[in-house]
Coordinates of C-alpha atoms in Angstrom, one line a residue:
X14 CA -10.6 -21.3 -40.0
X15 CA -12.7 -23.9 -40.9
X16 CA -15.2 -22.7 -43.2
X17 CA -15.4 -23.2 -47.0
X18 CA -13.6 -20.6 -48.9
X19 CA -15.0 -17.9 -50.8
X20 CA -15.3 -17.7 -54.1
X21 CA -16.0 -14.6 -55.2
X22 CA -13.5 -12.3 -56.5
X23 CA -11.6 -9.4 -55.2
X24 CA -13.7 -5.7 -54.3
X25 CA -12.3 -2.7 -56.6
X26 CA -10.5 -1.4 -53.5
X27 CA -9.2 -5.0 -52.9
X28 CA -5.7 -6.2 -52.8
X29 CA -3.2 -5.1 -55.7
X30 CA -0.6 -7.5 -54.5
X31 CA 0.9 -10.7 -55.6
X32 CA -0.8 -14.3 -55.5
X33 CA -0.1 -17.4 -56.5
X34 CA -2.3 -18.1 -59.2
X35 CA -1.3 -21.7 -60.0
X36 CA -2.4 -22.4 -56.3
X37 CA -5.3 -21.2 -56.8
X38 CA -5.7 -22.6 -60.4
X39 CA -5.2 -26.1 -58.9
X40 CA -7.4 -25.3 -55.8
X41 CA -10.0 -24.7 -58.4
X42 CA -9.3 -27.6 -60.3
X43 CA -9.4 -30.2 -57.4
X44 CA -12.8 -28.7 -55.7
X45 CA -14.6 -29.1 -59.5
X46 CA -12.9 -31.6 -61.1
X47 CA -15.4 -32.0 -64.0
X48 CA -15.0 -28.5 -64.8
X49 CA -13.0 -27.3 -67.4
X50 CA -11.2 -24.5 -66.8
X51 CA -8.4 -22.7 -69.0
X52 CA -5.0 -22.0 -68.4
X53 CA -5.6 -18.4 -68.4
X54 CA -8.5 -18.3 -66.2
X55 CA -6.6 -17.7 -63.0
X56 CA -6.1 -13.7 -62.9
X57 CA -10.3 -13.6 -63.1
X58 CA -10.5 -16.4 -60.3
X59 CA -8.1 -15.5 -57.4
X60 CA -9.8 -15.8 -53.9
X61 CA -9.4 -13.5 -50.9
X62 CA -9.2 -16.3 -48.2
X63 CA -9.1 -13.3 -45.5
X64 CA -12.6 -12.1 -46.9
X65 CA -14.3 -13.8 -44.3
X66 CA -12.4 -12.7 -41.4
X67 CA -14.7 -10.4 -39.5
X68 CA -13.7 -6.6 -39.3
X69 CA -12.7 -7.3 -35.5
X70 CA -10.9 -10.4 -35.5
X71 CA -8.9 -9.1 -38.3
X72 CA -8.7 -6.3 -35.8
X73 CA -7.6 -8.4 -32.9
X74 CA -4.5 -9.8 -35.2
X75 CA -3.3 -6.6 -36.1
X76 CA -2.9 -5.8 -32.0
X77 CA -0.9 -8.7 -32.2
X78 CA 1.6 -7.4 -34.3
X79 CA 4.6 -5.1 -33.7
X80 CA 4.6 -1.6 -35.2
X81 CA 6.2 -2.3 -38.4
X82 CA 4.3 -5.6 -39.2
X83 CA 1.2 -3.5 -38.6
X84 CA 2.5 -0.8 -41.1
X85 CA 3.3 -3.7 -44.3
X86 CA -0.2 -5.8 -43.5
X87 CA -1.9 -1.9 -44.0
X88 CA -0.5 -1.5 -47.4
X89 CA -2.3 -5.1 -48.2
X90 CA -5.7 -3.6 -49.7
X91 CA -7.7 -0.8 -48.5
X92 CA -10.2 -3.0 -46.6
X93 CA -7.1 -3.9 -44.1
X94 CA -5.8 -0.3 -44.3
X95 CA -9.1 0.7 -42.9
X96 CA -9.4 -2.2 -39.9
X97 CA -5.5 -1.3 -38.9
X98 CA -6.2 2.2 -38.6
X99 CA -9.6 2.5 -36.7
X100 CA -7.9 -0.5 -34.8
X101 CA -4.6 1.2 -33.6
X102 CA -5.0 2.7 -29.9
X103 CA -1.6 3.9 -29.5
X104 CA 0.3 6.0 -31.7
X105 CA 3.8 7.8 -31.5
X106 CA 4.6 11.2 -34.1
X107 CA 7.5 13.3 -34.8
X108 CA 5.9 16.4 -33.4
X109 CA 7.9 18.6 -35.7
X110 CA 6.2 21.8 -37.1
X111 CA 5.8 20.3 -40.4
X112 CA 3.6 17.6 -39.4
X113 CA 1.0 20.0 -38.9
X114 CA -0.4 20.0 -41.9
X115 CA -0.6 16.6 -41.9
X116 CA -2.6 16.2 -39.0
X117 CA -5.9 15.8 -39.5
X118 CA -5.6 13.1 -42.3
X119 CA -3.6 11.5 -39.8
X120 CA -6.5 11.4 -37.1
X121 CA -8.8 11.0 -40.2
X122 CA -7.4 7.6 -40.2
X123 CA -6.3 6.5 -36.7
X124 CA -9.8 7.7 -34.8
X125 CA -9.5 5.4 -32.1
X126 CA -6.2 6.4 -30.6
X127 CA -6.2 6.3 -26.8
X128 CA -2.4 6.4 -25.8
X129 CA -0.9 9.2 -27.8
X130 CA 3.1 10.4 -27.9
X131 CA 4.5 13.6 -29.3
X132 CA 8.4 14.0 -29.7
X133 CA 10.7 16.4 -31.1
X134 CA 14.5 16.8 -30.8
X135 CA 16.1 19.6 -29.8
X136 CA 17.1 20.8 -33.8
X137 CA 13.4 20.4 -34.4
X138 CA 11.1 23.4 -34.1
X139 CA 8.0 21.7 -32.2
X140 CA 4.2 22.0 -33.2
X141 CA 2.2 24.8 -31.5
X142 CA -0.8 24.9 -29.2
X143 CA -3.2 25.4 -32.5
X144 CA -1.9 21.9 -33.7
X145 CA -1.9 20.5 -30.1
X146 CA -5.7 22.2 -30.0
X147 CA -6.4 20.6 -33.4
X148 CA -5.1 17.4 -31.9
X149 CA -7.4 16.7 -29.0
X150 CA -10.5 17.9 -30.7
X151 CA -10.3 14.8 -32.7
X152 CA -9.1 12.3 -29.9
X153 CA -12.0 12.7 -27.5
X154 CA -10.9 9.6 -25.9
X155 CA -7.6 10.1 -25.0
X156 CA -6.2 8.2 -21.9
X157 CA -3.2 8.9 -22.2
X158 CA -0.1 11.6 -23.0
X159 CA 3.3 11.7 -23.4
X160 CA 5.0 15.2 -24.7
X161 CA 8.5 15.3 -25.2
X162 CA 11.0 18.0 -26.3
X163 CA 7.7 20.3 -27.2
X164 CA 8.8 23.7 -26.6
X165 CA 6.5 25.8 -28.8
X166 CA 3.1 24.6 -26.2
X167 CA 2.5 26.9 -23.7
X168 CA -0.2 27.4 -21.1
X169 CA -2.6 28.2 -23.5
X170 CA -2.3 24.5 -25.1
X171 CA -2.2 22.9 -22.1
X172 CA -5.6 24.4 -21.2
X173 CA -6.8 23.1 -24.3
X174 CA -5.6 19.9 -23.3
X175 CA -7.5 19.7 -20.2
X176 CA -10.3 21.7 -21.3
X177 CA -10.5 18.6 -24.5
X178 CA -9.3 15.4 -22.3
X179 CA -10.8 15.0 -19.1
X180 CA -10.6 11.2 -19.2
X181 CA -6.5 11.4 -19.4
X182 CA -5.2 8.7 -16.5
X183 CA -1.7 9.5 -17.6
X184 CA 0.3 12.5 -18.5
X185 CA 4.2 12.5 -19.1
X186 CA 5.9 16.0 -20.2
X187 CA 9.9 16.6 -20.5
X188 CA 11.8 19.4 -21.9
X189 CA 8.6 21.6 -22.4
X190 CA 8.2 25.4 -21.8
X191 CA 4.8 25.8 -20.1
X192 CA 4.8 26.8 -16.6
X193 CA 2.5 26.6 -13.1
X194 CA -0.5 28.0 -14.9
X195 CA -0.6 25.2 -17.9
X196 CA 0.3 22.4 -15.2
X197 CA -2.7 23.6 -12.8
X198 CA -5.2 23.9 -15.9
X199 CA -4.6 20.1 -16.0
X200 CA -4.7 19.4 -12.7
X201 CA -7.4 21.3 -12.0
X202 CA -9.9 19.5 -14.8
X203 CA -8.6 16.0 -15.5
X204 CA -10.5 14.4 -12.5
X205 CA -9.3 11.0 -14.0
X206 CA -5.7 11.4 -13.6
X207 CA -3.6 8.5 -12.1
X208 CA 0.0 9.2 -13.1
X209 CA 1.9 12.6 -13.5
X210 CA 5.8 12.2 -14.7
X211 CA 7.4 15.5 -14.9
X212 CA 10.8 16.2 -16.3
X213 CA 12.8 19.5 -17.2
X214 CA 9.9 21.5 -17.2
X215 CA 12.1 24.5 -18.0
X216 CA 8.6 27.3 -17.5
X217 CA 8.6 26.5 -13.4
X218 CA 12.6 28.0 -13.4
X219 CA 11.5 31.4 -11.7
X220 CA 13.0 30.8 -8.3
X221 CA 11.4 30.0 -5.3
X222 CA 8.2 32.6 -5.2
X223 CA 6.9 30.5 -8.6
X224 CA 3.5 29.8 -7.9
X225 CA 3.0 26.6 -6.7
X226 CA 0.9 23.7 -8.7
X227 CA -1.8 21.6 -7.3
X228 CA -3.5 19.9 -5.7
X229 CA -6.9 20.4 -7.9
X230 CA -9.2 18.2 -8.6
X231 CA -6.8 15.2 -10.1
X232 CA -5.2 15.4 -6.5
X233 CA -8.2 12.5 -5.4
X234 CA -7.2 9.8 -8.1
X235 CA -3.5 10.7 -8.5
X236 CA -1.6 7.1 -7.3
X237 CA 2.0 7.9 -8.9
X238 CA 4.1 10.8 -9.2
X239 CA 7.6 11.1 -10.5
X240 CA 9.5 14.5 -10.9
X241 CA 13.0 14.5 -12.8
X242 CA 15.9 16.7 -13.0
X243 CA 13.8 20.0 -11.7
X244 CA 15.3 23.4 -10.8
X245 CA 12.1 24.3 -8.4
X246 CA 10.7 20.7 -7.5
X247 CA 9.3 22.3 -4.3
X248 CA 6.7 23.6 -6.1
X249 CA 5.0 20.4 -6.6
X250 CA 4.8 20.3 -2.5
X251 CA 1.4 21.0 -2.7
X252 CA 0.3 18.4 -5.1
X253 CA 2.0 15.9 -3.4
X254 CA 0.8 16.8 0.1
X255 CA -3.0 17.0 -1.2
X256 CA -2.9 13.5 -3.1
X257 CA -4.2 11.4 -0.2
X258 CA -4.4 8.5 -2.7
X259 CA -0.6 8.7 -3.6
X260 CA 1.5 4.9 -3.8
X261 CA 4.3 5.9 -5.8
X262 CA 6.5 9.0 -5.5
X263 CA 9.4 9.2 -7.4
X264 CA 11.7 12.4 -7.0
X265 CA 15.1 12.3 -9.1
X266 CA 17.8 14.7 -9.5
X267 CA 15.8 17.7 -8.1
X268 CA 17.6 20.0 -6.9
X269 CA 17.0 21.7 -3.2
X270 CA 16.4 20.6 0.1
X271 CA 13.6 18.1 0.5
X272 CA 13.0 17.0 4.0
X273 CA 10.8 19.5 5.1
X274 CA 8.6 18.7 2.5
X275 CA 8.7 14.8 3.1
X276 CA 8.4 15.4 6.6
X277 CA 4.6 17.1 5.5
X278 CA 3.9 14.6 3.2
X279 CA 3.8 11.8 5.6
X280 CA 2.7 13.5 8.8
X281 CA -1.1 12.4 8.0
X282 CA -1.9 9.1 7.1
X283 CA -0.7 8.1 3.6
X284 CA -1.4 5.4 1.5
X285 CA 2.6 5.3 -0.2
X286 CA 4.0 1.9 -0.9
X287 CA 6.8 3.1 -3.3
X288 CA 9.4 5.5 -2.7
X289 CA 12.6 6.3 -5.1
X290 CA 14.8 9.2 -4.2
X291 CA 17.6 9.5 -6.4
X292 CA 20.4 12.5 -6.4
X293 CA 18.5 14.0 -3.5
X294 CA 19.7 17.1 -0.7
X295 CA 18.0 14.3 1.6
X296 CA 19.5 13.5 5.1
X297 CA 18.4 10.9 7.7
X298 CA 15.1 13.3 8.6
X299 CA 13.9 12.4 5.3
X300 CA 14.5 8.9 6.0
X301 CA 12.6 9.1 9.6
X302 CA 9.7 10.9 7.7
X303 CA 9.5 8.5 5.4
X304 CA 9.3 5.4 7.8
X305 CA 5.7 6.8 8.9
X306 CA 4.8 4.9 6.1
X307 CA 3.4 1.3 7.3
X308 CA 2.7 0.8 4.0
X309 CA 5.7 0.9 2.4
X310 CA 6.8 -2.4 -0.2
X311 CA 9.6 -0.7 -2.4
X312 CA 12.0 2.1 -1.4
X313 CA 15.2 3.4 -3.5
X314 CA 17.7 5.0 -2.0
X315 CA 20.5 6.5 -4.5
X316 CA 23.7 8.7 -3.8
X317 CA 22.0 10.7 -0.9
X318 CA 25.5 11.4 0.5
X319 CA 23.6 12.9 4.0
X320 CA 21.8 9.6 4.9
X321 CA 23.1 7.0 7.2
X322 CA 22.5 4.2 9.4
X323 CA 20.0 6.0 11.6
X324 CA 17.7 6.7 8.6
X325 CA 18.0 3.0 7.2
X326 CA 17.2 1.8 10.6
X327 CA 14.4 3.9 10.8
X328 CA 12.8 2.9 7.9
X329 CA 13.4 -1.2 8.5
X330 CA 11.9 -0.9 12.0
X331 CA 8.8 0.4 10.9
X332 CA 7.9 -0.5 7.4
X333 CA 7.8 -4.0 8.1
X334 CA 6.1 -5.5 4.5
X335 CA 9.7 -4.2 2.5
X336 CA 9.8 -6.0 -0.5
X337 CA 12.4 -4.7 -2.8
X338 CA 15.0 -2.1 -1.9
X339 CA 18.0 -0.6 -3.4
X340 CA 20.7 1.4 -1.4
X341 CA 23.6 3.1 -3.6
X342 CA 25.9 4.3 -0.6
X343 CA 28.1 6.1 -3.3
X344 CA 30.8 4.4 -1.4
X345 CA 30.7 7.4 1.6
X346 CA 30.7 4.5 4.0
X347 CA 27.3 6.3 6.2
X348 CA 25.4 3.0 5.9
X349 CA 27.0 -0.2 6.6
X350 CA 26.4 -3.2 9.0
X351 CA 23.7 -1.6 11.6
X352 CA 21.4 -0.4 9.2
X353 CA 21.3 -4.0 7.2
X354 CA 21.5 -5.6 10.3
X355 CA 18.4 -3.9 11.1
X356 CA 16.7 -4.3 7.9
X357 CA 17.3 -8.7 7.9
X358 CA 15.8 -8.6 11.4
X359 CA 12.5 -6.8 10.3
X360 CA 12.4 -7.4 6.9
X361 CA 11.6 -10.7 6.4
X362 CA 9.1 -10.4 3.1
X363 CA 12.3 -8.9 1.2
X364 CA 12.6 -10.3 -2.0
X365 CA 15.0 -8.0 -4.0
X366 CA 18.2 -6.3 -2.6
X367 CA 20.5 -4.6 -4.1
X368 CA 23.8 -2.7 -2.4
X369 CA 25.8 -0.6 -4.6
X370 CA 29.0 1.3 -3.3
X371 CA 28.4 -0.4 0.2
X372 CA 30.5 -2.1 1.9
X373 CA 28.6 -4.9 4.7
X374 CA 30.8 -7.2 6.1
X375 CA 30.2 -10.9 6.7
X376 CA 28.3 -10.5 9.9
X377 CA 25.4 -8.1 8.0
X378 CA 25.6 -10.4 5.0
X379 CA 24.6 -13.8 8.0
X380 CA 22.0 -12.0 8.9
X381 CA 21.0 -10.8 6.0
X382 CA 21.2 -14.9 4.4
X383 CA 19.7 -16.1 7.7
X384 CA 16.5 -14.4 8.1
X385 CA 15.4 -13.3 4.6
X386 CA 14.3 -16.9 3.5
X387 CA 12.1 -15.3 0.5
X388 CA 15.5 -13.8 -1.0
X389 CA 15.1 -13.9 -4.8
X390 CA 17.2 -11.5 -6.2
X391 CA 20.7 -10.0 -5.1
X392 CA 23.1 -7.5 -6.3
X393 CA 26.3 -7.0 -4.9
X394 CA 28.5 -3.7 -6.8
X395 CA 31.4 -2.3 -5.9
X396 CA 31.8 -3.4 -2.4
X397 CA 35.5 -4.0 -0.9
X398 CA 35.0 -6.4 1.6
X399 CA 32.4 -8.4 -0.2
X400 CA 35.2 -11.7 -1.4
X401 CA 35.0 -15.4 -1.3
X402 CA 33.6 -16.0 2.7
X403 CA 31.1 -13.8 2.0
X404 CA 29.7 -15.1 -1.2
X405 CA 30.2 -19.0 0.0
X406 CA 27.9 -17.6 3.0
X407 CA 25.4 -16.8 0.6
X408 CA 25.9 -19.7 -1.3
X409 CA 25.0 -21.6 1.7
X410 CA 22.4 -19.2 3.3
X411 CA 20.3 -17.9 0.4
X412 CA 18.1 -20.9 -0.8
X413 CA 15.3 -19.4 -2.4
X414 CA 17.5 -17.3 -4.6
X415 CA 17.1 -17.2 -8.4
X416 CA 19.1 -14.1 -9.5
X417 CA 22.7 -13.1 -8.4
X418 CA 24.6 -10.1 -9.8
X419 CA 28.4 -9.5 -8.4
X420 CA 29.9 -6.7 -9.9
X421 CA 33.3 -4.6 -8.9
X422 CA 34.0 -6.8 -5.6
X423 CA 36.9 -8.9 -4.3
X424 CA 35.8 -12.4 -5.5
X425 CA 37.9 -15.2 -6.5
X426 CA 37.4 -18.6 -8.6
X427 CA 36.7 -20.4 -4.9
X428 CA 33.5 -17.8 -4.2
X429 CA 32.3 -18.6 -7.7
X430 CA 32.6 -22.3 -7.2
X431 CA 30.7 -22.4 -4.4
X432 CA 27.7 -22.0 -6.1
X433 CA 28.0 -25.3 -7.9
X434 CA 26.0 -27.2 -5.0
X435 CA 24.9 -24.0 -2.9
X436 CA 21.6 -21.9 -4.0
X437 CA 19.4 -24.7 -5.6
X438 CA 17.0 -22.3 -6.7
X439 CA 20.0 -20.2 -8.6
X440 CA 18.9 -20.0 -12.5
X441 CA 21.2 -16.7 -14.0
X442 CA 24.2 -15.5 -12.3
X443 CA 26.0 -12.3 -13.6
X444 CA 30.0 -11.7 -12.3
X445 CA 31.3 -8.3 -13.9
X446 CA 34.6 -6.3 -13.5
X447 CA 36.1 -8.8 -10.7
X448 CA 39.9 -9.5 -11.4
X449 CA 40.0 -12.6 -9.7
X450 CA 37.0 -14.6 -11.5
X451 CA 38.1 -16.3 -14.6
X452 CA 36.0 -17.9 -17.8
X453 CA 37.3 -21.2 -16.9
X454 CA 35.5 -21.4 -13.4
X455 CA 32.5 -20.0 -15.7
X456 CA 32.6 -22.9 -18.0
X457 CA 33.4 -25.7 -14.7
X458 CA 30.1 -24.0 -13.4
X459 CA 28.4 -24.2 -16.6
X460 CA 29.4 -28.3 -16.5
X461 CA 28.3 -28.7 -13.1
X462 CA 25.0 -26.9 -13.7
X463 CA 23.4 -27.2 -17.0
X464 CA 20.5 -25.2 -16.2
X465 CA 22.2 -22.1 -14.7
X466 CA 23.2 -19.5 -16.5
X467 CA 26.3 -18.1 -16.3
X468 CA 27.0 -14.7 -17.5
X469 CA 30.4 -13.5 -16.9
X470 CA 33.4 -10.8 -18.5
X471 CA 36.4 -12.1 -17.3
X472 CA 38.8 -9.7 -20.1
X473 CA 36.4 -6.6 -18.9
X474 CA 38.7 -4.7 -15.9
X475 CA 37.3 -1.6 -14.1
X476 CA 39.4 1.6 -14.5
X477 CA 37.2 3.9 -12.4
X478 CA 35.5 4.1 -9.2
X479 CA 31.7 2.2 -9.7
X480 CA 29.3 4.4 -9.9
X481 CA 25.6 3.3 -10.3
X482 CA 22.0 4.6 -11.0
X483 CA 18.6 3.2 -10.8
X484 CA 16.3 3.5 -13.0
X485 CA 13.3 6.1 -12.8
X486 CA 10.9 4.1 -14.9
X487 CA 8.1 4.9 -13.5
X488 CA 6.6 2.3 -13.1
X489 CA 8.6 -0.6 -13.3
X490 CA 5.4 -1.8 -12.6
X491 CA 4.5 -5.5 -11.1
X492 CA 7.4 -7.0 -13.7
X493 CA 11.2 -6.6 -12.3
X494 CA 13.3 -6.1 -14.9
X495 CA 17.1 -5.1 -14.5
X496 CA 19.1 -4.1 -17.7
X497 CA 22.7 -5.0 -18.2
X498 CA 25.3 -3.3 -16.3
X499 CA 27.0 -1.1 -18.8
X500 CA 30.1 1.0 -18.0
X501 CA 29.1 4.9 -18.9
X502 CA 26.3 7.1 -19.1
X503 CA 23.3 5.2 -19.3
X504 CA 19.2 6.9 -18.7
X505 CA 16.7 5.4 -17.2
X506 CA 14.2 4.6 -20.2
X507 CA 17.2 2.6 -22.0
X508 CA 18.3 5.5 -24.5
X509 CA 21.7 7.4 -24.1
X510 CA 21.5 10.0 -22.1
X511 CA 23.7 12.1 -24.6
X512 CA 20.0 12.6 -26.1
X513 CA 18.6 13.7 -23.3
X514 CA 20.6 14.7 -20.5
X515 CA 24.0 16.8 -20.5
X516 CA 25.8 14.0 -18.8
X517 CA 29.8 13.9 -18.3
X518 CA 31.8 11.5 -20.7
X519 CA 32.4 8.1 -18.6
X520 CA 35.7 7.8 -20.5
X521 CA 38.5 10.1 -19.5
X522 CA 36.2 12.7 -17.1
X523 CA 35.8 15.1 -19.8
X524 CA 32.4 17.2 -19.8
X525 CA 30.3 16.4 -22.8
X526 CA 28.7 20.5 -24.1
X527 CA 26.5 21.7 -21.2
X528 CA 23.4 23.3 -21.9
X529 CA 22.0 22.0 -18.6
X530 CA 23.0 23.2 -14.9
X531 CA 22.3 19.3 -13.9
X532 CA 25.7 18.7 -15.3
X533 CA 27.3 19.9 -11.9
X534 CA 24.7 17.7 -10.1
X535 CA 25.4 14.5 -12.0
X536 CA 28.7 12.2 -11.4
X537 CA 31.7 10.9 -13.7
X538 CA 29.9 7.4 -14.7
X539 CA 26.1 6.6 -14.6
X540 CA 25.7 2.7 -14.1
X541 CA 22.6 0.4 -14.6
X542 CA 22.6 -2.0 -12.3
X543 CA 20.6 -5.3 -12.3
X544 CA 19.2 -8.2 -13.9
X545 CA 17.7 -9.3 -17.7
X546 CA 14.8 -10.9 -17.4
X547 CA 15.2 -15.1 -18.4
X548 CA 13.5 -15.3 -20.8
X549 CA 12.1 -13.4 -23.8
X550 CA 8.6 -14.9 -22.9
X551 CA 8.3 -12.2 -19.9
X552 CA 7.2 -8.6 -20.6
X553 CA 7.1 -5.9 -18.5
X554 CA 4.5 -3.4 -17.8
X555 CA 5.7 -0.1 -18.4
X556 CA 3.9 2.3 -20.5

């Protein structure tokens, strides 16, 4: 670092591990030259070149680091052991009973931890609210919470939790056992809160007379919400009506109807600029409610079998800064030409658009090239009349775009070689499950365009009907980020959802074991459609 090295030897709690010492003999050697030293003078003379590292840049390289180099460089000596655990600000346990004894030499240690994440699988009997209690007395400044698969906290622990963190910003539950009351202690004293994810909250399953949560205090800084795979979602109604600061509102897989509720949500002014609604009893007076959103920049709109062109036309006629949407028309053939028509004529900031299970024909798909000059990124799934004129048009059309994913559709060798002078801007394209594209058009492309990549399985062929799922993610935040399409059941946050979610087998139609009623609400194959980022430089955003 530019500074002379020290020359003192190691503290008694220094580091026990290995050196050099013939380095450090001859280092010796050629800094005093006249000196004579003897060949067994090294073990007394070894230097601790990190000695004169402050405590907080030694700090700032540990952040650095990924979770396992962190753990190795804290075994170094006891003065790093210290820095890396007053240092680490995010810290993820098994939340299994027998950790409980554990824990307070464990927040002994790691007294700074602001992001905090508490799993246990379902074999796993979970710690209880005295271990959650003993938990937040120690991390005063908490920020944020994720609780997974806890079923042994109930109300009481959650009211410790609010009574313990009121600076939390964000909270994330799933598979838990605490009801209304625990959810409203939270609301009702974490005046900081900024994002609320709930999923499978199994205490709120009392029908419909449950009492209802929210809005309390939290209801004036809440910006994002996101409910998953919930028996009484309703319940959340009044949460959701009262957040008049609300951007983001996720609801996926919940069952019951929701347009009445929508309808409320947006009858007063609303500051919503993200809307995903996945799995949904949602019909076209959903849709119409929530176009009364002027603000609106990204809407997803996924296997809602009661919406149709009326609703999509809606929505592009009066949410006129649409950025980025996503329509899976679960091939019921209720949203077609009029409403994309409709959405190239108004929606001229679009940059990301991708169709799944629709089926536009080339005169939406003109339109669609023609008027949305800021086109970046396209997906085009298991559409039958998507073939070679329609992807030369958007070869020709679509100059600004970067990102092309084709996957289940009628293309040939001749669409795919239209892109070896069309789409300058074109840097990845992705061609999946199409019969008539083979890897030898995929290399030609390659040759004609050294800087595009080509991603393409030729030997894969599709034996089912597509199916496809976005991704809840909460917050894909500012960084889009599409995974791979895979072929079976696939959950949002990248894991399998055999770990988290009864889901059917995507391989002969067979029903995995059900120990969740969602299995009637979910479909044979669960698809992730989209794009990888390009390059492993780019990181995304999500919590």
């Amino acid at each position: 670092m530019g500074q002379a090295a020290s020359t003192h030897g190691y503290s008694p709690g220094g580091s026990n591990h290995s050196r050099n010492t013939n380095l450090d003999l001859n280092h010796l050697r050629s800094t005093y030259p006249n000196s004579q030293l003897p060949d067994g003078a090294c073990a007394s003379q070894q230097l601790d070149y990190t000695a004169e590292i402050p405590d907080e840049c030694l700090a700032l390289i540990f952040q650095s680091l990924s979770s396992g180099d962190r753990k190795r460089c804290s075994l170094v000596c006891r003065r790093w052991f210290t820095v890396e655990g007053q240092s680490r600000h995010r810290l993820a346990l098994n939340a299994s009973t027998e950790v409980a004894a554990h824990l307070p030499d464990i927040f002994t240690r790691f007294d700074s931890v602001t992001k905090l994440a508490l799993r246990c699988d379902r074999k796993s009997v979970s710690i209880n609210d005295d271990a959650l209690t003993l938990i937040f007395l120690r991390c005063h400044n908490l920020t944020r919470l994720k609780l997974r698969g806890c079923r042994e906290i109930s109300d009481l622990g959650m009211l410790a939790l609010a009574t313990n963190c009121k600076s939390l910003r964000k909270f994330s539950c799933g598979s838990c056992m605490f009801g209304a009351k625990g959810m409203n202690a939270l609301l009702n004293n974490c005046s900081s809160l900024e994002e609320l994810s709930v999923k499978r909250l199994r205490g709120i399953n009392d029908g419909f007379s449950a009492e209802t949560i929210g809005p309390g205090i939290a209801a004036s800084s809440l910006k994002s919400i996101t409910l998953k795979e919930l028996y009484n979602g309703q319940c959340f109604g009044p949460l959701i009506i009262g957040s008049k600061n609300l951007k983001t509102l996720k609801i996926l897989r919940c069952l019951g109807d929701w347009d009445r509720l929508l309808e409320t949500a947006t009858r007063r002014k609303n500051c919503l600029t993200e809307v995903h609604l996945e799995r949904l009893q949602v019909s076209d007076v959903g849709l119409i409610a929530i176009s009364r959103c002027p603000d609106l920049e990204i809407f997803h709109l996924v296997k809602a079998p009661d919406c149709s062109n009326d609703g999509i036309l809606a929505i592009a006629e009066n949410c006129k800064l649409l950025r980025k949407l996503h329509i899976d028309g679960w091939r019921t053939n209720r949203i077609g030409d009029e409403g994309l028509i409709a959405i190239a004529k108004n929606s001229v900031n679009l940059v990301e658009l991708v169709l799944i299970g629709v089926n536009p024909s080339s005169v939406s798909l003109m339109a669609m090239a023609s008027n949305c000059q800021k086109l970046e990124r396209l997906a085009l799934c298991g559409s039958e009349t998507i073939g070679d004129p329609e992807i030369s048009c958007i070869a020709n059309k679509c100059t600004a775009l970067k990102k092309l994913c084709i996957k289940g559709c009628r293309v040939t060798d001749s669409g795919i070689e239209a892109f070896a002078f069309g789409c300058p801007n074109l840097v990845k394209i992705k061609v999946k499950k199409c019969r008539g594209v083979t890897s030898e058009v995929a290399d030609w492309l390659r040759a004609r365009r050294v800087t595009l990549s080509v991603n393409l399985d030729a030997d894969e062929i599709e034996t089912e009907a597509l199916d496809a799922s976005t991704s809840d993610g909460g917050a894909q935040e500012d960084v889009v980020e599409f995974p791979p399409i895979v072929t079976g059941a696939a959950s949002s946050s990248g894991r399998n959802v055999a770990a988290d979610v009864d889901a059917p087998s995507a391989s002969n139609g067979s029903r995995l074991p059900n120990k969740s009623r969602f299995s009637l609400f979910a479909g044979r194959t669960l698809v992730a459609c989209a794009f990888r980022r390009l390059s492993n430089g780019t990181s995304s955003s999500n919590d």
